[in-house]
Coordinates of N, CA and C in Angstrom, one line a residue:
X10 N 0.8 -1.2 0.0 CA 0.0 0.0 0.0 C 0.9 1.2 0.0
X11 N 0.7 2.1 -0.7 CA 1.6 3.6 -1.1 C 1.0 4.2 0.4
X12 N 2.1 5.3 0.6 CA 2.0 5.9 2.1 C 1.1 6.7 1.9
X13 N 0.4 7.6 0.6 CA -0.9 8.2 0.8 C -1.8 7.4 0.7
X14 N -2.0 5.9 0.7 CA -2.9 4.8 1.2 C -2.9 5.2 2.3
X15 N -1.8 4.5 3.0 CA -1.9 4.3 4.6 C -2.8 5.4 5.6
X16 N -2.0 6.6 4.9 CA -2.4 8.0 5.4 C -3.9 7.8 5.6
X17 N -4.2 7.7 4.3 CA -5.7 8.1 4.4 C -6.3 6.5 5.1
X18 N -6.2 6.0 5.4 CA -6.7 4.3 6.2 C -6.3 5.2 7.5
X19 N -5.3 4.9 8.0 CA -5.0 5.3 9.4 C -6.2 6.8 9.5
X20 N -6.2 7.8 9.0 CA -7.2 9.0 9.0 C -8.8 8.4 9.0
X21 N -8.9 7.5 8.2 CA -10.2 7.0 8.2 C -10.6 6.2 9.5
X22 N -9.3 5.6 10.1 CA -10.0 5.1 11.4 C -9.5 5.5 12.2
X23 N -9.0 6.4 12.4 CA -9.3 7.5 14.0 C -10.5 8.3 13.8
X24 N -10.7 8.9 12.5 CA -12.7 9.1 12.4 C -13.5 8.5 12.9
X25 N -13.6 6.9 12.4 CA -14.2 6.3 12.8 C -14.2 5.6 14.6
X26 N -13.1 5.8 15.2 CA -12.7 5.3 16.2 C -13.4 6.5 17.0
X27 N -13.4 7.7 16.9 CA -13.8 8.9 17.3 C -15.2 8.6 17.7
X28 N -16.0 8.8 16.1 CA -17.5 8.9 16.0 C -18.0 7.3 16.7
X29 N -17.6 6.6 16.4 CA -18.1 5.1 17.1 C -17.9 5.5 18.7
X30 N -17.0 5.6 19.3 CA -17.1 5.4 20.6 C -17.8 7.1 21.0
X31 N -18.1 8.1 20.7 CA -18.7 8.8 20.9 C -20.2 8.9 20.7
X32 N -20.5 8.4 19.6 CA -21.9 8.4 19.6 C -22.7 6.7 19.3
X33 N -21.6 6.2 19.1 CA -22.3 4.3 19.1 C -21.8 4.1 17.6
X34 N -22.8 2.7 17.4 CA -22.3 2.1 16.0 C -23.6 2.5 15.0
X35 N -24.6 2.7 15.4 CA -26.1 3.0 14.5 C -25.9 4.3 13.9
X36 N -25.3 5.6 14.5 CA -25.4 6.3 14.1 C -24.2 7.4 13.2
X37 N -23.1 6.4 13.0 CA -22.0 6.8 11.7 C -22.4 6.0 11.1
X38 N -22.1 7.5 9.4 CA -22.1 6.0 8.1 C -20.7 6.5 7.8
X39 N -20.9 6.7 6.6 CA -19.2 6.2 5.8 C -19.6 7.7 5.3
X40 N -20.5 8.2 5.1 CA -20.1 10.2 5.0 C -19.8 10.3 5.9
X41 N -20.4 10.2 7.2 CA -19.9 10.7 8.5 C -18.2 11.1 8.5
X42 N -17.9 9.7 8.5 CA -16.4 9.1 8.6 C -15.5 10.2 7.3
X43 N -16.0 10.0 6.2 CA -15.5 10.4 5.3 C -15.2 11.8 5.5
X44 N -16.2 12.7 5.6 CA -16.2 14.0 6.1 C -15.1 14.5 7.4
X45 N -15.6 13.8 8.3 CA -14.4 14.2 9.2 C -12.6 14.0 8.6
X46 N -12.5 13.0 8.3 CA -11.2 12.4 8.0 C -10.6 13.1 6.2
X47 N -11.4 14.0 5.8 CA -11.0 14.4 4.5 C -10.8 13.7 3.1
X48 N -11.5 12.0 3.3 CA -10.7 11.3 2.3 C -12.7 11.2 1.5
X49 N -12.3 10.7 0.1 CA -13.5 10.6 -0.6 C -14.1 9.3 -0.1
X50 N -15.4 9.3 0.2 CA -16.5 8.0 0.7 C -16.0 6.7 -0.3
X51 N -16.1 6.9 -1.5 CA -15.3 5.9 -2.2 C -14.4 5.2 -2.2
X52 N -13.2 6.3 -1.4 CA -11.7 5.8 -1.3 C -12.2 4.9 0.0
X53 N -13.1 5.4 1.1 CA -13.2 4.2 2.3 C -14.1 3.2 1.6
X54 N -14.8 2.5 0.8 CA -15.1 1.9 0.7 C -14.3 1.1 -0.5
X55 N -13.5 1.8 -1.2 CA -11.9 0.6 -1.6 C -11.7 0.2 -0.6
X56 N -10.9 0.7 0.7 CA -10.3 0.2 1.0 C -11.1 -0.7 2.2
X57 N -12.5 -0.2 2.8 CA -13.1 -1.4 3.4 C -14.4 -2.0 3.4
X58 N -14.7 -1.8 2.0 CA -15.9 -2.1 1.8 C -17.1 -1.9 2.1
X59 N -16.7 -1.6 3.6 CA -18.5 -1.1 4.4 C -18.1 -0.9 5.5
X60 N -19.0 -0.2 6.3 CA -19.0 0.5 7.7 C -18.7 -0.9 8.4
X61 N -19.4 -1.7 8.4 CA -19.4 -3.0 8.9 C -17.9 -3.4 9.2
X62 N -17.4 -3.6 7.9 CA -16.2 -4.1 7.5 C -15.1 -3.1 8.3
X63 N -15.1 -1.8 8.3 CA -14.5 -1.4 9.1 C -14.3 -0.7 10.1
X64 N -15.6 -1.5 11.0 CA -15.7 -1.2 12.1 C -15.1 -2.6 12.6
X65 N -14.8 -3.8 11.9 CA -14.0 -4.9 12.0 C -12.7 -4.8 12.1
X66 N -12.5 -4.0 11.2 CA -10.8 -3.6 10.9 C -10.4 -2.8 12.1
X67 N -11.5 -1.5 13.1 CA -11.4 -1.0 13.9 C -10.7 -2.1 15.2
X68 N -11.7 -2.8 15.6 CA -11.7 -3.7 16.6 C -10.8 -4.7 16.7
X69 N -10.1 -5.3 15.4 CA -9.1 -6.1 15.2 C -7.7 -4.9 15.3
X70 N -7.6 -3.8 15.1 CA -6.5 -2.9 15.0 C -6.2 -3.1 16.4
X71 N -7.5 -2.3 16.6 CA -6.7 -1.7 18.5 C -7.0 -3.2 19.4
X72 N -7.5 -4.3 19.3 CA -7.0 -5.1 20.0 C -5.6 -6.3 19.5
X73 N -5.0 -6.4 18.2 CA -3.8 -6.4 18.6 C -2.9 -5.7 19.3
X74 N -3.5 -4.0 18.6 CA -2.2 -3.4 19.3 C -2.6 -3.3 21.1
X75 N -3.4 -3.6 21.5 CA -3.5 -3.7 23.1 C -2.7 -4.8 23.8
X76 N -2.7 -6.0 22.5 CA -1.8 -7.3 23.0 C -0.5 -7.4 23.0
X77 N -0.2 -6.4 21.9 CA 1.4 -6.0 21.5 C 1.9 -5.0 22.3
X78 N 1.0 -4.4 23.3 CA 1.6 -3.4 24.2 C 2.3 -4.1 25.8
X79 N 1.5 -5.2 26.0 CA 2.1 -6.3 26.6 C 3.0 -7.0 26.5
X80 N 4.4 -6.5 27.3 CA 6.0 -7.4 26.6 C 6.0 -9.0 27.1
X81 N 6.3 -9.3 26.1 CA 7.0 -11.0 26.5 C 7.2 -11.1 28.0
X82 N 6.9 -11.9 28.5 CA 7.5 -12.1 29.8 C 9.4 -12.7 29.6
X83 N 10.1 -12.5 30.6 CA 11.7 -12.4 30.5 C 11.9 -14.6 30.0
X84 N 12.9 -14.8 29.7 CA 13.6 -16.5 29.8 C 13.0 -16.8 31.5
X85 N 12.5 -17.5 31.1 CA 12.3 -18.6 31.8 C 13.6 -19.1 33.0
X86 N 13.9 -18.8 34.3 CA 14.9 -19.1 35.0 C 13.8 -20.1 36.2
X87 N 14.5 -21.4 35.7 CA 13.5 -22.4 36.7 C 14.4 -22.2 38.3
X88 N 15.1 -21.2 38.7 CA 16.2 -21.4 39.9 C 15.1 -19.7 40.6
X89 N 14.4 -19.0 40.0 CA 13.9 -17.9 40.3 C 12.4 -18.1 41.3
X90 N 12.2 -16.9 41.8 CA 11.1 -17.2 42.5 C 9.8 -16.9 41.0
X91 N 9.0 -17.6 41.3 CA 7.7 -17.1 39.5 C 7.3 -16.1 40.2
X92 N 6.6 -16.0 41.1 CA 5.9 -14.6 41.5 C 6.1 -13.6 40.7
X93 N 6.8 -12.8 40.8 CA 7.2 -11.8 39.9 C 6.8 -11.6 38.6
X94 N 7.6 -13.1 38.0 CA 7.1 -12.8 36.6 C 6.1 -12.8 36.1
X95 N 4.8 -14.0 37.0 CA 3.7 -13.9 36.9 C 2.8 -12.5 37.0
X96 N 3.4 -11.5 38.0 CA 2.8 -10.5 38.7 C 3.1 -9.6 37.4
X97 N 4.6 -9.4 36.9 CA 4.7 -8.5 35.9 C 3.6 -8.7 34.8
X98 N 3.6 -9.8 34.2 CA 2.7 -10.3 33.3 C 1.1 -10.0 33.3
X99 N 0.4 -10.3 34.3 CA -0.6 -10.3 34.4 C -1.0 -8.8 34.9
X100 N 0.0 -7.7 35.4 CA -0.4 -6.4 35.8 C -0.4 -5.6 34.4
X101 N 0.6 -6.0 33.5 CA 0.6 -5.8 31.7 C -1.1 -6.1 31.4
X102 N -1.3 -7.1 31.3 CA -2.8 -7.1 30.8 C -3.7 -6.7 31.4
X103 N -4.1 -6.9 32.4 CA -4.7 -5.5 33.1 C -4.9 -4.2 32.4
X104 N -3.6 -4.0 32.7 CA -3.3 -2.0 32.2 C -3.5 -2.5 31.0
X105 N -3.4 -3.3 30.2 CA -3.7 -3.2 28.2 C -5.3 -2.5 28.0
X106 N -6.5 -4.0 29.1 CA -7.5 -3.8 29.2 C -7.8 -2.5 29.3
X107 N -7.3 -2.0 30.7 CA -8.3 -0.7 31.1 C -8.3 0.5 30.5
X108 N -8.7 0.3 29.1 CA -8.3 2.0 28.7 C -10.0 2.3 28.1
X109 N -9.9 3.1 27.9 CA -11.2 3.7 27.6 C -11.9 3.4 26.2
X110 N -10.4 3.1 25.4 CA -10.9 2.4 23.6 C -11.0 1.1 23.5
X111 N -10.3 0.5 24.5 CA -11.0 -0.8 24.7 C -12.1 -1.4 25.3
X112 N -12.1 -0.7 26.2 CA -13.3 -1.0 27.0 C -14.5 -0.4 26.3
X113 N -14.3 0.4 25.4 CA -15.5 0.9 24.5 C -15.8 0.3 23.7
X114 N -14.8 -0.3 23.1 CA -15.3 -1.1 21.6 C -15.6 -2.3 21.9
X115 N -15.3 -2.9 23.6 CA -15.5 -3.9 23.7 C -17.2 -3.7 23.9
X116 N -17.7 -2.8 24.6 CA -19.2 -2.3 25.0 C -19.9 -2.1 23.7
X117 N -19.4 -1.6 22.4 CA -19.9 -1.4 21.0 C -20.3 -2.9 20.5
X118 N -18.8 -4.1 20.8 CA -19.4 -5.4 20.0 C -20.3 -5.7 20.8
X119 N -20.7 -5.6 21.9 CA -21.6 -6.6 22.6 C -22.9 -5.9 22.1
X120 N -23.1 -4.9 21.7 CA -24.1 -4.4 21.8 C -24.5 -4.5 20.3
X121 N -23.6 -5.2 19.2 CA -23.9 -5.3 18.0 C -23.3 -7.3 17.5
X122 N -23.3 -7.8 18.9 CA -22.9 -9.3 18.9 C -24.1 -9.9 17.9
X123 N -25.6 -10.0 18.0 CA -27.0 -10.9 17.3 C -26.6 -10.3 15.9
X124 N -25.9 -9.2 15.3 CA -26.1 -8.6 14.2 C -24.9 -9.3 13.7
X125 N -23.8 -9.0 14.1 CA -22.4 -9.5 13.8 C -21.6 -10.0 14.8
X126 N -21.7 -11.5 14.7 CA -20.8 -12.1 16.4 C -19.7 -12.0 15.3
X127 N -18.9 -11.9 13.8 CA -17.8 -11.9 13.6 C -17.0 -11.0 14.2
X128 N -17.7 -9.8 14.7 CA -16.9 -8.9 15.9 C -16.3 -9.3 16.9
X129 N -17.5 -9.8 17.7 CA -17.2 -10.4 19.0 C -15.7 -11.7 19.2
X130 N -15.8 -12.0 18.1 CA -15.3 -13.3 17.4 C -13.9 -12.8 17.4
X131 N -13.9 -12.2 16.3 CA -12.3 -11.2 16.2 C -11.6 -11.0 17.6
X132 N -12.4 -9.7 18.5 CA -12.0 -9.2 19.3 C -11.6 -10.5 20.4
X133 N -12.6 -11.4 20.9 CA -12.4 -13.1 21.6 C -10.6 -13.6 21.2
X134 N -10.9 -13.7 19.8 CA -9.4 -14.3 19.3 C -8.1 -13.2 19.1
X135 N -8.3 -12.2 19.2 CA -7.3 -11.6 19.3 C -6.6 -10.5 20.6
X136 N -7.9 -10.9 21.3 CA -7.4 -10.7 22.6 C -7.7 -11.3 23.7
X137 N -8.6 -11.5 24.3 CA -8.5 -12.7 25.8 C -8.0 -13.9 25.5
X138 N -8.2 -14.6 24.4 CA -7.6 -15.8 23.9 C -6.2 -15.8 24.1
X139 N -6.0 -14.7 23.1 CA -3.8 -14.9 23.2 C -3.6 -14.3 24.3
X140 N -4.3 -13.8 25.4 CA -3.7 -13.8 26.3 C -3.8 -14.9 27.6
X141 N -4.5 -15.2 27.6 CA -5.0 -17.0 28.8 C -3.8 -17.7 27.6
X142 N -3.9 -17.6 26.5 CA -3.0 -18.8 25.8 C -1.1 -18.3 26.4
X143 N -0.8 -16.9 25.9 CA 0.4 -16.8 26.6 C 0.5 -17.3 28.3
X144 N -0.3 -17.0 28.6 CA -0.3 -17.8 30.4 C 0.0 -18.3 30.5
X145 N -0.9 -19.8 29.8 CA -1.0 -21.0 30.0 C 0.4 -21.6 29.1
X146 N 1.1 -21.0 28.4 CA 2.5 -21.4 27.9 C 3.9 -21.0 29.3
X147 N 3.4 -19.9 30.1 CA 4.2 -19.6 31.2 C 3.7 -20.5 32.3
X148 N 3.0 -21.0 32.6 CA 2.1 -21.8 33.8 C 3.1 -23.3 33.8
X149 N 2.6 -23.2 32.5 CA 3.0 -24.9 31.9 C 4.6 -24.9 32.0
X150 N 5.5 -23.8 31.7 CA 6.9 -23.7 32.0 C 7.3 -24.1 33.8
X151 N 6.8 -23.0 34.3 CA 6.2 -23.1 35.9 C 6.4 -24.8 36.6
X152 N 4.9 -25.0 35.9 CA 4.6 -26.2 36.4 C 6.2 -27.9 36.0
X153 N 6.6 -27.9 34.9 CA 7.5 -28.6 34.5 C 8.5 -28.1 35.4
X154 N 9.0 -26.8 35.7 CA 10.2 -26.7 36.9 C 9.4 -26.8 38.2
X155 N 8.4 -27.2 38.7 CA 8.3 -27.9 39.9 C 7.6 -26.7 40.4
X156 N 7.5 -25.2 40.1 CA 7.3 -24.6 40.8 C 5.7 -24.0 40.9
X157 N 4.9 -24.8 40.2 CA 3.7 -24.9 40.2 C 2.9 -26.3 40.5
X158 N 1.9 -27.2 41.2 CA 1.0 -27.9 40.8 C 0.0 -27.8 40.4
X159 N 0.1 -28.4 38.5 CA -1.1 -28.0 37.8 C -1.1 -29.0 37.1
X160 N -2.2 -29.3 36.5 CA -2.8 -31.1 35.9 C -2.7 -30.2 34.3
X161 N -3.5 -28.7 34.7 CA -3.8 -28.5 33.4 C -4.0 -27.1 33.2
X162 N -2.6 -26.8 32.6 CA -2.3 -25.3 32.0 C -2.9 -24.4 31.8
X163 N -3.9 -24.6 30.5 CA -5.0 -23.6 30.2 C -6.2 -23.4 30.6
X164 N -6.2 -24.3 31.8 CA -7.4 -24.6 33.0 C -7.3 -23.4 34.1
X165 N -5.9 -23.8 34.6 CA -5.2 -23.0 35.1 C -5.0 -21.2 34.9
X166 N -4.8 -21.2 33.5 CA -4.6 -20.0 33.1 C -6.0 -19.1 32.9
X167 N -6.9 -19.7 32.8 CA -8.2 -19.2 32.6 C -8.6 -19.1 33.8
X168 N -8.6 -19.4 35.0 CA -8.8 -19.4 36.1 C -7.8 -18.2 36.8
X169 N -6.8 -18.0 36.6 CA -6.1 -17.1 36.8 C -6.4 -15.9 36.6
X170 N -6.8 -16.1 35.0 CA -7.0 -14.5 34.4 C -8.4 -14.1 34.9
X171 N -8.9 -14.6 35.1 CA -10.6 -14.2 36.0 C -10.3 -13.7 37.1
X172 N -8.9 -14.2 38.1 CA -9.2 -14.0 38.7 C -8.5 -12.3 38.9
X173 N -7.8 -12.2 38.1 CA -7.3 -11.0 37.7 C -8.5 -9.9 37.1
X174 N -9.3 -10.4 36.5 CA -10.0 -8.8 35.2 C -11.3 -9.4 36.1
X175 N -11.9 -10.4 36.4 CA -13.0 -10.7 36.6 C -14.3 -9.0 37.1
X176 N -13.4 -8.7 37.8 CA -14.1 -7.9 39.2 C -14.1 -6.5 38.5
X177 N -12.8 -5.8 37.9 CA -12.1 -4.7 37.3 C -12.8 -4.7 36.1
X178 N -12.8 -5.4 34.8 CA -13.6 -5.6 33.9 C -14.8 -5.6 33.5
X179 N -15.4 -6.0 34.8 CA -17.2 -5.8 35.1 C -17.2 -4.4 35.3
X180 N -16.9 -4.1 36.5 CA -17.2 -3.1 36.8 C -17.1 -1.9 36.0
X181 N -15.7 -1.4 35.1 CA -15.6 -0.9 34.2 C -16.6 -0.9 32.9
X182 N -17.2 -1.8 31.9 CA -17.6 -2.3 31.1 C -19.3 -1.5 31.8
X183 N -19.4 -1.8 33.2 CA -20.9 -1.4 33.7 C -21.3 0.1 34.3
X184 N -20.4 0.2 34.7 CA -20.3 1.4 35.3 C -19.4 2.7 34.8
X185 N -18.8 2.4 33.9 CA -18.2 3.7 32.4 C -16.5 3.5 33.2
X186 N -16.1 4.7 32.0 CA -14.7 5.2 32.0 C -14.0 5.6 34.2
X187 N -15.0 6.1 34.5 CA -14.8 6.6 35.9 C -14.6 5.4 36.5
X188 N -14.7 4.0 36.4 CA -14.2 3.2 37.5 C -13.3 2.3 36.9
X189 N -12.4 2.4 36.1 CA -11.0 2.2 35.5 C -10.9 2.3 36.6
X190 N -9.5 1.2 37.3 CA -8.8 1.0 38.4 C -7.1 2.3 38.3
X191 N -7.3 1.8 39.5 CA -6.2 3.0 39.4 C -4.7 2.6 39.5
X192 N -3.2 2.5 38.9 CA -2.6 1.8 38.6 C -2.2 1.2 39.7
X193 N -2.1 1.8 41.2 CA -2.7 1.5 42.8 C -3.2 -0.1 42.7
X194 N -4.7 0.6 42.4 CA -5.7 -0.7 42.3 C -5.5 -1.7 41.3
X195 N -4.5 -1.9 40.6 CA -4.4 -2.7 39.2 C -3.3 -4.3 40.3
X196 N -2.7 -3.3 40.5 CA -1.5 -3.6 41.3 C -1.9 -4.5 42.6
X197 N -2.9 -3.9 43.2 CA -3.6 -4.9 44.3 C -4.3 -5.7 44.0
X198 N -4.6 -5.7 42.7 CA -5.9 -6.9 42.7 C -4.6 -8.0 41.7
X199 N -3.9 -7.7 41.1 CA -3.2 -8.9 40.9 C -2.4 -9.3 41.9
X200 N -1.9 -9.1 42.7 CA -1.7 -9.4 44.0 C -2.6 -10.4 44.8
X201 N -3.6 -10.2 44.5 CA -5.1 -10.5 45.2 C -4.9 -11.8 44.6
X202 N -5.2 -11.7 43.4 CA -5.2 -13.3 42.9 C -3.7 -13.7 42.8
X203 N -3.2 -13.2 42.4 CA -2.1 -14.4 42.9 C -2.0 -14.8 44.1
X204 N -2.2 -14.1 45.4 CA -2.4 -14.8 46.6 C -3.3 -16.1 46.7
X205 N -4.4 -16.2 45.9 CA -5.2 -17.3 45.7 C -4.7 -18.1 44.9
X206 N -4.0 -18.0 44.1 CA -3.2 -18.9 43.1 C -2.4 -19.7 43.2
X207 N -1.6 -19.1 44.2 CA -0.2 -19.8 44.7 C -0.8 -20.3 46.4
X208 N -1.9 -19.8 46.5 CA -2.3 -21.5 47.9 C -3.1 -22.2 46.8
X209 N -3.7 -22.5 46.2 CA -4.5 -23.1 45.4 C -3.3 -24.3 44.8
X210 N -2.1 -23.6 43.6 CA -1.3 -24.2 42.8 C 0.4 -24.1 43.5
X211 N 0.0 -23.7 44.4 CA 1.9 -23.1 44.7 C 2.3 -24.7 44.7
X212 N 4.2 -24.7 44.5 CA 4.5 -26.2 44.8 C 4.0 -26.6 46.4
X213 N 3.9 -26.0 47.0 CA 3.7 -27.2 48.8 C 2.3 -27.2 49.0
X214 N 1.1 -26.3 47.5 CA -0.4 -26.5 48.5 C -0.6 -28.0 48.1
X215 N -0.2 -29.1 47.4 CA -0.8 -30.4 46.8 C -1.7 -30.5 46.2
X216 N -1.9 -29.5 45.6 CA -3.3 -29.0 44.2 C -3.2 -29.1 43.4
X217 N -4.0 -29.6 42.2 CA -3.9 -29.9 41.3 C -4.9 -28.6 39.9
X218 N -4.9 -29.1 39.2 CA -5.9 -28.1 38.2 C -7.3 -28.2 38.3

């Protein structure tokens, strides 16, 4: 794609990223979008065929890049205490969650899921999925150096991550932008659960998954 492609794509969806989370999904079309962002209604529908279509490309954008804002967790040192790494990891996803365009767009697919679950679908697989899936690749490392008992990784890891966003998530998602945790409170509640985690799975509770 030539950089005055890109230009005008990237321009077209911060328009759209704008008008969607400010006034919903029913009420932009592709003038809307077009008008704001300066490009011809035509050129956005070369490049996405339909409001639909790129309000998909929307939700697939900003939830990779929420995943990609989350670093790798460090090599694997089976001689280390996990805590940490687990703690660094899971306070990353947290803070990816709580921002206001995510948690918006996440409120936009649900509210347009019976119309188009390929939304919901997207957003499912390219974000809470790869992230219980990276977990359950660190759990599973964990558990093989001894320093976890778990039967079953991604059991594990889904249980984890609940117990992380469970509470934060809701609340956010129901009660708006104003009860985003505060990086304070991000910090205590992964704490929280991993205090449940590690008596549940630690090597000396005898627990299994």
């Amino acid at each position: 794609m030539r950089p005055s492609s890109l230009q005008k794509r990237e321009a077209a969806l911060l328009a759209a990223e704008r008008q969607f989370l400010s006034t919903g999904y029913e009420s932009v079309t592709m003038d809307s979008i077009a008008k704001e962002c300066g490009v011809a209604k035509q050129t956005l529908y070369s490049h996405f065929g339909s409001k639909r279509a790129l309000f998909l490309e929307l939700v697939t954008t900003k939830t990779v890049a929420a995943r990609r804002a989350v670093p790798a967790p460090p090599a694997f040192d089976p001689a280390a205490d996990p805590r940490p790494m687990l703690r660094s990891l899971l306070i990353a996803q947290l803070d990816a969650v709580m921002t206001p365009t995510v948690l918006g767009l996440r409120r936009l697919v649900i509210g347009e899921l019976t119309r188009s679950p390929e939304l919901a679908e997207a957003l499912y697989e390219q974000g809470p999925k790869r992230g219980i899936d990276k977990l359950a690749t660190l759990i599973a490392e964990l558990r093989d150096a001894g320093a976890v008992r778990v039967d079953d990784p991604e059991r594990a890891a889904a249980q984890l991550n609940w117990l992380v966003m469970g509470e934060p998530v809701n609340r956010a998602m129901l009660l708006g932008d104003d009860a985003i945790p505060t990086p304070d409170e991000i910090e205590a509640q992964v704490d929280s659960a991993l205090d449940v985690f590690f008596a549940a799975f630690g090597a000396g509770s005898g627990a299994g998954a």
